[in-house]
Amino acid sequence: MKLAVIEGDGIGREVIPAALEVLDTFGLDIEKVSLELGYARWERTGAAMTEEDLDLIKECDAVLFGAITTVPDPNYKSILLAIRKGLDLYANVRPIKPLPGIAGVTGRSDFDFVIVRENTEGLYSGIEELHEDAAYTRRVITRRGSERIAAYACELAKKRDNRLTIVHKSNVIKADKLFLDVCRETAEDYGVESSDMLVDAMAYSLMKQPEKYDVVVTTNLYGDILSDMSGALVGSLGLLPSANIGEKYAFFEPVHGSAPDIAGKGIANPLAAILCVKMLLEWLGEKKASLVDEAVSHVLQNKIITPDLGGTSGTADVGHAVAEYLRSH
Ligand code: NAI
Ligand code: MG
């Protein structure tokens, strides 16, 4: 299997080496292809990513990605959007569950849900029109796009608690009615129990009653926002992994960005990136994937934690500790 490795910018360059150290303990036959993409590359060459890069990525089976700093150029088009579209990674899967000994803002540890975010359309369609006094971004909802994300969410719900919450804003945004209707129909076809929530009410409810939810399916922007917010439920943005899944490819990335405020200090939490490795292993069908959870629990219980969780360990210390546990188990 061929894995494209894109560290990107900022803390991406710190958390991905830690994640790779963890991946290497599994001794799998993985050929890694490193690519430099992002802001630093743009500064150096004037292009954050080229068509050739995308072709190289397409020759791989999966991608492990850190984060990139958005390029401050009005003509810049998001690399992430280009890759998600180019590889048709339509499902962004973000598991949200508490980790041992880590309290989030609500102090609760009784929740376990997954946000399944539509990843190729919605307000991130990239169809934009910019004028001096007005700017337009087209929000795209299609039956096909809604059907396949709903089907993905239902398949997942079947493996879990068989419950789906459809998050939308169809009372105001008419396009959301199509999304809602298609998700409802799909849930019925799959025999999955479904309910729906308006996105604003959902934001409130996730903070008040996160235990109520199992699989949450939503459109692109809402999923983006609700998942960062859920980072506060878990305790840190540095703890949330995500997978972008398509028919052919998979792309694993932490939910967080390049965090310029802490970049270069060696204190970024690598656990989101390390949990991405777990998701990659699961995608590969590796039976020992759950050992990563065990190793992460072990380091948390031993308080080998970075400052965002109140600790004093560095990024590399946490990576070494997780890898060490895996090497000895
Ligand atoms: P961010 O996610 O980089 O940081 C938000 C806050 O969370 C910061 O205070 C940061 O220090 C903290 N944080 C994030 N990850 C952490 C970790 N692993 N350990 C400890 N603390 C962590 O979001 P921000 O600051 O809005 O964006 C910074 C840059 O990243 C921007 O250029 C943005 O466009 C880009 N970005 C890139 C993403 C990607 O490549 N997937 C996703 C989100 C933002
Ligand atoms: Mg985001």
Short mmCIF file of C-alpha atoms and ligand atoms in Angstrom, two decimals:
data_model
loop_
_atom_site.label_atom_id
_atom_site.label_comp_id
_atom_site.label_asym_id
_atom_site.label_seq_id
_atom_site.Cartn_x
_atom_site.Cartn_y
_atom_site.Cartn_z
CA MET A 1 0.00 0.00 0.00
CA LYS A 2 1.16 3.47 -0.85
CA LEU A 3 0.64 6.31 1.60
CA ALA A 4 1.05 9.96 0.66
CA VAL A 5 2.39 11.88 3.65
CA ILE A 6 1.72 15.61 3.70
CA GLU A 7 2.93 17.33 6.84
CA GLY A 8 1.90 20.77 5.58
CA ASP A 9 2.62 23.82 7.72
CA GLY A 10 2.91 24.84 11.35
CA ILE A 11 2.16 22.07 13.81
CA GLY A 12 1.45 19.71 10.90
CA ARG A 13 5.22 19.33 10.75
CA GLU A 14 5.33 18.35 14.39
CA VAL A 15 2.34 16.07 14.80
CA ILE A 16 2.81 14.02 11.62
CA PRO A 17 6.30 12.76 12.55
CA ALA A 18 4.83 11.61 15.89
CA ALA A 19 1.98 9.88 14.06
CA LEU A 20 4.43 8.17 11.68
CA GLU A 21 6.48 6.88 14.61
CA VAL A 22 3.28 5.26 15.88
CA LEU A 23 2.38 3.86 12.45
CA ASP A 24 5.85 2.37 12.05
CA THR A 25 5.46 0.25 15.19
CA PHE A 26 2.91 -1.85 13.27
CA GLY A 27 5.60 -2.96 10.83
CA LEU A 28 3.22 -2.89 7.85
CA ASP A 29 4.33 -2.92 4.26
CA ILE A 30 3.65 0.72 3.52
CA GLU A 31 5.49 2.78 0.94
CA LYS A 32 5.46 6.41 2.02
CA VAL A 33 5.46 9.21 -0.53
CA SER A 34 6.26 12.60 1.03
CA LEU A 35 4.86 15.71 -0.55
CA GLU A 36 5.47 19.29 0.43
CA LEU A 37 2.26 21.25 0.03
CA GLY A 38 0.90 24.41 1.58
CA TYR A 39 1.88 27.86 2.62
CA ALA A 40 5.64 27.31 2.91
CA ARG A 41 5.65 25.71 -0.53
CA TRP A 42 3.67 28.65 -1.91
CA GLU A 43 6.15 31.12 -0.40
CA ARG A 44 9.01 29.20 -1.96
CA THR A 45 7.55 28.47 -5.39
CA GLY A 46 4.37 30.53 -5.81
CA ALA A 47 2.20 27.39 -5.91
CA ALA A 48 0.76 25.69 -2.82
CA MET A 49 -0.02 22.58 -4.88
CA THR A 50 0.13 21.69 -8.56
CA GLU A 51 -1.73 19.29 -10.84
CA GLU A 52 1.34 17.03 -10.73
CA ASP A 53 1.05 16.84 -6.96
CA LEU A 54 -2.58 15.80 -7.27
CA ASP A 55 -1.56 13.14 -9.80
CA LEU A 56 1.08 11.83 -7.38
CA ILE A 57 -1.50 11.69 -4.63
CA LYS A 58 -3.86 9.78 -6.93
CA GLU A 59 -1.16 7.15 -7.42
CA CYS A 60 -1.32 6.46 -3.68
CA ASP A 61 -4.05 4.56 -1.82
CA ALA A 62 -4.40 6.86 1.13
CA VAL A 63 -3.12 10.15 2.53
CA LEU A 64 -1.93 11.16 5.98
CA PHE A 65 -2.17 14.93 6.26
CA GLY A 66 -1.16 17.39 8.99
CA ALA A 67 -2.52 20.87 8.38
CA ILE A 68 -1.83 23.79 6.12
CA THR A 69 -1.84 27.49 6.75
CA THR A 70 -4.25 29.26 4.43
CA VAL A 71 -2.36 31.24 1.82
CA PRO A 72 -3.05 35.00 2.10
CA ASP A 73 -3.70 35.49 -1.61
CA PRO A 74 -7.20 36.49 -2.78
CA ASN A 75 -6.84 34.11 -5.75
CA TYR A 76 -5.78 31.16 -3.58
CA LYS A 77 -8.03 28.15 -3.86
CA SER A 78 -8.06 25.78 -0.90
CA ILE A 79 -5.79 22.77 -1.40
CA LEU A 80 -7.91 20.71 0.92
CA LEU A 81 -11.01 21.39 -1.14
CA ALA A 82 -9.09 20.54 -4.30
CA ILE A 83 -7.91 17.22 -2.85
CA ARG A 84 -11.30 16.33 -1.38
CA LYS A 85 -12.90 17.00 -4.75
CA GLY A 86 -10.07 15.51 -6.81
CA LEU A 87 -10.21 12.22 -4.89
CA ASP A 88 -13.99 12.46 -4.46
CA LEU A 89 -13.70 12.06 -0.70
CA TYR A 90 -17.37 12.59 -0.02
CA ALA A 91 -17.61 11.54 3.62
CA ASN A 92 -15.82 13.36 6.39
CA VAL A 93 -16.06 11.17 9.46
CA ARG A 94 -15.34 12.68 12.86
CA PRO A 95 -15.72 10.46 15.92
CA ILE A 96 -16.34 12.41 19.11
CA LYS A 97 -15.83 10.51 22.33
CA PRO A 98 -14.23 11.26 25.67
CA LEU A 99 -10.73 10.04 26.47
CA PRO A 100 -9.81 8.62 29.87
CA GLY A 101 -8.93 11.18 32.51
CA ILE A 102 -9.56 14.17 30.23
CA ALA A 103 -12.46 16.44 31.08
CA GLY A 104 -13.95 18.65 28.40
CA VAL A 105 -15.68 21.96 29.10
CA THR A 106 -18.87 20.27 30.26
CA GLY A 107 -17.04 17.79 32.50
CA ARG A 108 -19.10 14.97 30.97
CA SER A 109 -17.83 11.64 29.78
CA ASP A 110 -21.01 9.81 28.82
CA PHE A 111 -21.14 10.65 25.12
CA ASP A 112 -19.97 8.84 22.01
CA PHE A 113 -21.14 10.11 18.66
CA VAL A 114 -19.81 10.49 15.13
CA ILE A 115 -20.27 13.50 12.90
CA VAL A 116 -20.60 12.49 9.26
CA ARG A 117 -20.10 15.63 7.23
CA GLU A 118 -20.84 15.90 3.53
CA ASN A 119 -17.50 16.85 2.11
CA THR A 120 -17.82 17.80 -1.55
CA GLU A 121 -20.63 20.32 -1.86
CA GLY A 122 -22.67 22.63 0.42
CA LEU A 123 -21.20 26.04 1.04
CA TYR A 124 -17.73 24.71 0.20
CA SER A 125 -18.70 24.23 -3.43
CA GLY A 126 -15.98 26.65 -4.50
CA ILE A 127 -18.44 28.34 -6.86
CA GLU A 128 -17.83 31.96 -6.01
CA GLU A 129 -18.29 35.34 -7.53
CA LEU A 130 -16.41 38.24 -6.03
CA HIS A 131 -17.22 41.84 -6.87
CA GLU A 132 -16.17 44.99 -5.14
CA ASP A 133 -19.40 45.56 -3.27
CA ALA A 134 -20.92 42.13 -3.25
CA ALA A 135 -19.69 38.58 -3.04
CA TYR A 136 -21.55 35.36 -3.68
CA THR A 137 -20.83 31.77 -2.80
CA ARG A 138 -23.16 29.17 -4.18
CA ARG A 139 -24.41 26.56 -1.76
CA VAL A 140 -24.87 23.29 -3.60
CA ILE A 141 -27.06 20.45 -2.40
CA THR A 142 -27.70 17.60 -4.82
CA ARG A 143 -29.80 14.47 -4.51
CA ARG A 144 -26.81 12.30 -5.40
CA GLY A 145 -24.51 14.07 -2.90
CA SER A 146 -27.14 13.83 -0.17
CA GLU A 147 -27.96 10.21 -0.97
CA ARG A 148 -24.41 8.95 -0.75
CA ILE A 149 -23.58 10.78 2.48
CA ALA A 150 -26.86 9.59 4.00
CA ALA A 151 -26.09 6.03 2.90
CA TYR A 152 -22.61 6.24 4.45
CA ALA A 153 -24.09 7.56 7.71
CA CYS A 154 -26.75 4.83 7.75
CA GLU A 155 -24.17 2.07 7.16
CA LEU A 156 -22.24 3.46 10.11
CA ALA A 157 -25.37 3.77 12.27
CA LYS A 158 -26.15 0.09 11.57
CA LYS A 159 -22.78 -0.85 13.07
CA ARG A 160 -23.47 1.35 16.09
CA ASP A 161 -26.76 2.24 17.83
CA ASN A 162 -28.86 2.43 14.65
CA ARG A 163 -29.79 6.09 15.27
CA LEU A 164 -29.31 8.99 12.89
CA THR A 165 -29.72 12.70 13.58
CA ILE A 166 -30.04 14.84 10.45
CA VAL A 167 -28.77 18.38 11.02
CA HIS A 168 -29.99 21.13 8.68
CA LYS A 169 -31.51 24.59 8.56
CA SER A 170 -34.38 23.94 6.20
CA ASN A 171 -36.67 26.41 7.93
CA VAL A 172 -34.61 29.22 6.34
CA ILE A 173 -32.40 27.64 3.69
CA LYS A 174 -34.56 25.94 1.11
CA ALA A 175 -31.74 23.82 -0.29
CA ASP A 176 -31.55 22.09 3.09
CA LYS A 177 -35.02 20.67 2.59
CA LEU A 178 -33.67 18.45 -0.18
CA PHE A 179 -30.86 17.28 2.11
CA LEU A 180 -33.32 16.57 4.93
CA ASP A 181 -35.80 14.72 2.73
CA VAL A 182 -33.16 12.56 1.09
CA CYS A 183 -31.56 11.70 4.44
CA ARG A 184 -34.96 10.76 5.91
CA GLU A 185 -35.82 8.56 2.92
CA THR A 186 -32.42 6.88 3.05
CA ALA A 187 -32.71 6.20 6.78
CA GLU A 188 -36.10 4.61 6.17
CA ASP A 189 -34.68 2.42 3.41
CA TYR A 190 -31.89 1.28 5.72
CA GLY A 191 -34.20 0.74 8.68
CA VAL A 192 -32.30 3.30 10.73
CA GLU A 193 -34.22 5.37 13.28
CA SER A 194 -33.92 9.01 12.28
CA SER A 195 -34.70 12.39 13.78
CA ASP A 196 -33.66 15.86 12.76
CA MET A 197 -32.40 19.06 14.36
CA LEU A 198 -31.91 22.62 13.17
CA VAL A 199 -28.21 23.35 13.28
CA ASP A 200 -28.39 26.19 15.79
CA ALA A 201 -30.45 24.12 18.21
CA MET A 202 -28.04 21.24 17.59
CA ALA A 203 -25.06 23.36 18.68
CA TYR A 204 -26.82 24.02 21.97
CA SER A 205 -27.99 20.46 22.39
CA LEU A 206 -24.53 19.00 21.76
CA MET A 207 -23.23 21.00 24.72
CA LYS A 208 -26.21 20.19 26.96
CA GLN A 209 -27.06 16.60 26.04
CA PRO A 210 -24.27 15.10 23.94
CA GLU A 211 -25.17 11.61 25.19
CA LYS A 212 -28.35 11.72 23.09
CA TYR A 213 -26.55 11.35 19.79
CA ASP A 214 -25.16 8.39 17.86
CA VAL A 215 -24.54 9.25 14.19
CA VAL A 216 -25.01 12.86 13.12
CA VAL A 217 -25.22 13.58 9.40
CA THR A 218 -24.98 17.10 8.09
CA THR A 219 -23.86 19.41 5.31
CA ASN A 220 -20.32 20.64 4.83
CA LEU A 221 -20.13 23.91 6.79
CA TYR A 222 -22.34 22.79 9.68
CA GLY A 223 -20.24 19.66 10.10
CA ASP A 224 -17.08 21.74 10.10
CA ILE A 225 -18.36 24.04 12.83
CA LEU A 226 -20.04 21.40 14.99
CA SER A 227 -16.92 19.24 14.97
CA ASP A 228 -14.59 22.00 16.21
CA MET A 229 -17.14 22.79 18.87
CA SER A 230 -17.16 19.14 19.85
CA GLY A 231 -13.42 19.47 20.45
CA ALA A 232 -14.37 21.46 23.53
CA LEU A 233 -16.60 18.59 24.67
CA VAL A 234 -13.70 16.18 24.43
CA GLY A 235 -11.19 18.60 25.97
CA SER A 236 -8.99 19.85 23.15
CA LEU A 237 -9.02 20.35 19.43
CA GLY A 238 -5.76 18.45 19.62
CA LEU A 239 -7.66 15.24 20.36
CA LEU A 240 -9.95 14.98 17.34
CA PRO A 241 -9.04 12.86 14.32
CA SER A 242 -10.97 12.68 11.09
CA ALA A 243 -11.16 10.56 7.98
CA ASN A 244 -12.22 11.71 4.53
CA ILE A 245 -13.51 8.67 2.73
CA GLY A 246 -14.36 8.09 -0.92
CA GLU A 247 -15.02 5.03 -3.06
CA LYS A 248 -11.36 4.63 -3.91
CA TYR A 249 -9.23 6.75 -1.60
CA ALA A 250 -9.07 7.73 2.04
CA PHE A 251 -7.48 10.79 3.54
CA PHE A 252 -6.75 11.11 7.24
CA GLU A 253 -6.24 14.44 8.98
CA PRO A 254 -6.62 15.93 12.43
CA VAL A 255 -9.61 18.26 12.76
CA HIS A 256 -7.31 21.09 13.89
CA GLY A 257 -5.38 23.51 11.68
CA SER A 258 -1.73 24.56 11.60
CA ALA A 259 -1.98 26.48 14.91
CA PRO A 260 0.55 29.25 14.17
CA ASP A 261 0.20 30.44 17.78
CA ILE A 262 2.02 27.36 19.09
CA ALA A 263 3.89 26.17 15.98
CA GLY A 264 7.63 25.60 16.34
CA LYS A 265 7.45 25.18 20.11
CA GLY A 266 7.17 21.40 20.09
CA ILE A 267 4.10 21.51 22.35
CA ALA A 268 1.28 20.64 19.95
CA ASN A 269 -0.83 17.70 21.00
CA PRO A 270 -0.11 14.86 18.54
CA LEU A 271 -2.98 12.65 19.71
CA ALA A 272 -5.40 13.83 17.00
CA ALA A 273 -2.82 12.85 14.37
CA ILE A 274 -2.06 9.59 16.21
CA LEU A 275 -5.78 8.75 16.31
CA CYS A 276 -5.80 9.40 12.55
CA VAL A 277 -3.31 6.55 12.30
CA LYS A 278 -5.83 4.38 14.15
CA MET A 279 -8.50 5.35 11.60
CA LEU A 280 -6.07 4.56 8.78
CA LEU A 281 -5.34 1.14 10.31
CA GLU A 282 -9.08 0.47 10.61
CA TRP A 283 -9.57 1.46 6.98
CA LEU A 284 -6.82 -0.99 6.08
CA GLY A 285 -8.63 -3.69 8.04
CA GLU A 286 -5.73 -4.03 10.50
CA LYS A 287 -7.02 -6.08 13.42
CA LYS A 288 -4.69 -4.48 15.94
CA ALA A 289 -5.95 -0.93 15.24
CA SER A 290 -7.67 -0.72 18.62
CA LEU A 291 -4.27 -1.09 20.32
CA VAL A 292 -3.75 2.58 19.44
CA ASP A 293 -6.69 3.49 21.71
CA GLU A 294 -5.12 1.41 24.46
CA ALA A 295 -1.77 3.14 24.01
CA VAL A 296 -3.40 6.58 24.02
CA SER A 297 -5.31 5.73 27.21
CA HIS A 298 -2.05 4.56 28.74
CA VAL A 299 -0.22 7.84 28.08
CA LEU A 300 -3.18 9.91 29.25
CA GLN A 301 -3.47 7.93 32.47
CA ASN A 302 0.24 8.41 33.04
CA LYS A 303 -0.19 12.14 32.45
CA ILE A 304 2.20 12.24 29.53
CA ILE A 305 0.23 15.14 28.14
CA THR A 306 0.83 18.39 26.30
CA PRO A 307 0.00 21.88 27.69
CA ASP A 308 -3.44 22.07 26.01
CA LEU A 309 -4.45 19.29 28.42
CA GLY A 310 -2.66 20.89 31.36
CA GLY A 311 0.56 18.89 31.05
CA THR A 312 4.19 19.72 30.40
CA SER A 313 5.17 17.02 27.89
CA GLY A 314 6.19 17.88 24.35
CA THR A 315 4.78 16.60 21.07
CA ALA A 316 7.64 14.15 20.58
CA ASP A 317 7.43 12.87 24.20
CA VAL A 318 3.79 11.91 23.68
CA GLY A 319 4.58 10.30 20.31
CA HIS A 320 7.47 8.30 21.80
CA ALA A 321 5.34 7.18 24.76
CA VAL A 322 2.49 5.95 22.53
CA ALA A 323 4.97 4.19 20.22
CA GLU A 324 6.82 2.66 23.16
CA TYR A 325 3.60 1.19 24.53
CA LEU A 326 2.80 -0.29 21.13
CA ARG A 327 6.29 -1.75 20.71
CA SER A 328 5.95 -3.56 24.02
CA HIS A 329 2.39 -4.91 23.51
P1 NAI B 1 -6.30 25.88 14.57
O1 NAI B 1 -7.10 24.64 14.63
O2 NAI B 1 -5.00 25.83 13.91
O3 NAI B 1 -6.08 26.42 16.07
C1 NAI B 1 -7.18 26.80 16.91
C2 NAI B 1 -6.70 26.80 18.38
O4 NAI B 1 -6.55 25.46 18.84
C3 NAI B 1 -5.33 27.48 18.56
O5 NAI B 1 -5.33 28.16 19.78
C4 NAI B 1 -4.36 26.32 18.61
O6 NAI B 1 -3.20 26.58 19.34
C5 NAI B 1 -5.21 25.21 19.24
N1 NAI B 1 -4.79 23.90 18.72
C6 NAI B 1 -5.08 23.40 17.50
N2 NAI B 1 -4.53 22.20 17.36
C7 NAI B 1 -3.86 21.94 18.49
C8 NAI B 1 -3.06 20.84 18.93
N3 NAI B 1 -2.83 19.75 18.17
N4 NAI B 1 -2.51 20.92 20.16
C9 NAI B 1 -2.73 21.98 20.93
N5 NAI B 1 -3.48 23.02 20.59
C10 NAI B 1 -4.03 23.02 19.37
O7 NAI B 1 -7.23 26.99 13.89
P2 NAI B 1 -6.85 28.47 13.42
O8 NAI B 1 -5.93 29.10 14.39
O9 NAI B 1 -8.15 29.08 13.14
O10 NAI B 1 -6.13 28.27 12.03
C11 NAI B 1 -4.73 28.34 11.83
C12 NAI B 1 -4.42 28.08 10.36
O11 NAI B 1 -4.78 26.75 10.04
C13 NAI B 1 -5.21 28.97 9.41
O12 NAI B 1 -4.37 29.33 8.33
C14 NAI B 1 -6.35 28.10 8.96
O13 NAI B 1 -6.87 28.49 7.72
C15 NAI B 1 -5.65 26.76 8.92
N6 NAI B 1 -6.53 25.61 9.06
C16 NAI B 1 -6.16 24.49 8.38
C17 NAI B 1 -6.87 23.33 8.50
C18 NAI B 1 -6.36 22.15 7.78
O14 NAI B 1 -5.35 22.19 7.13
N7 NAI B 1 -7.05 21.04 7.87
C19 NAI B 1 -8.07 23.24 9.36
C20 NAI B 1 -8.34 24.46 10.08
C21 NAI B 1 -7.59 25.60 9.94
MG MG B 2 -12.43 22.93 10.35
#
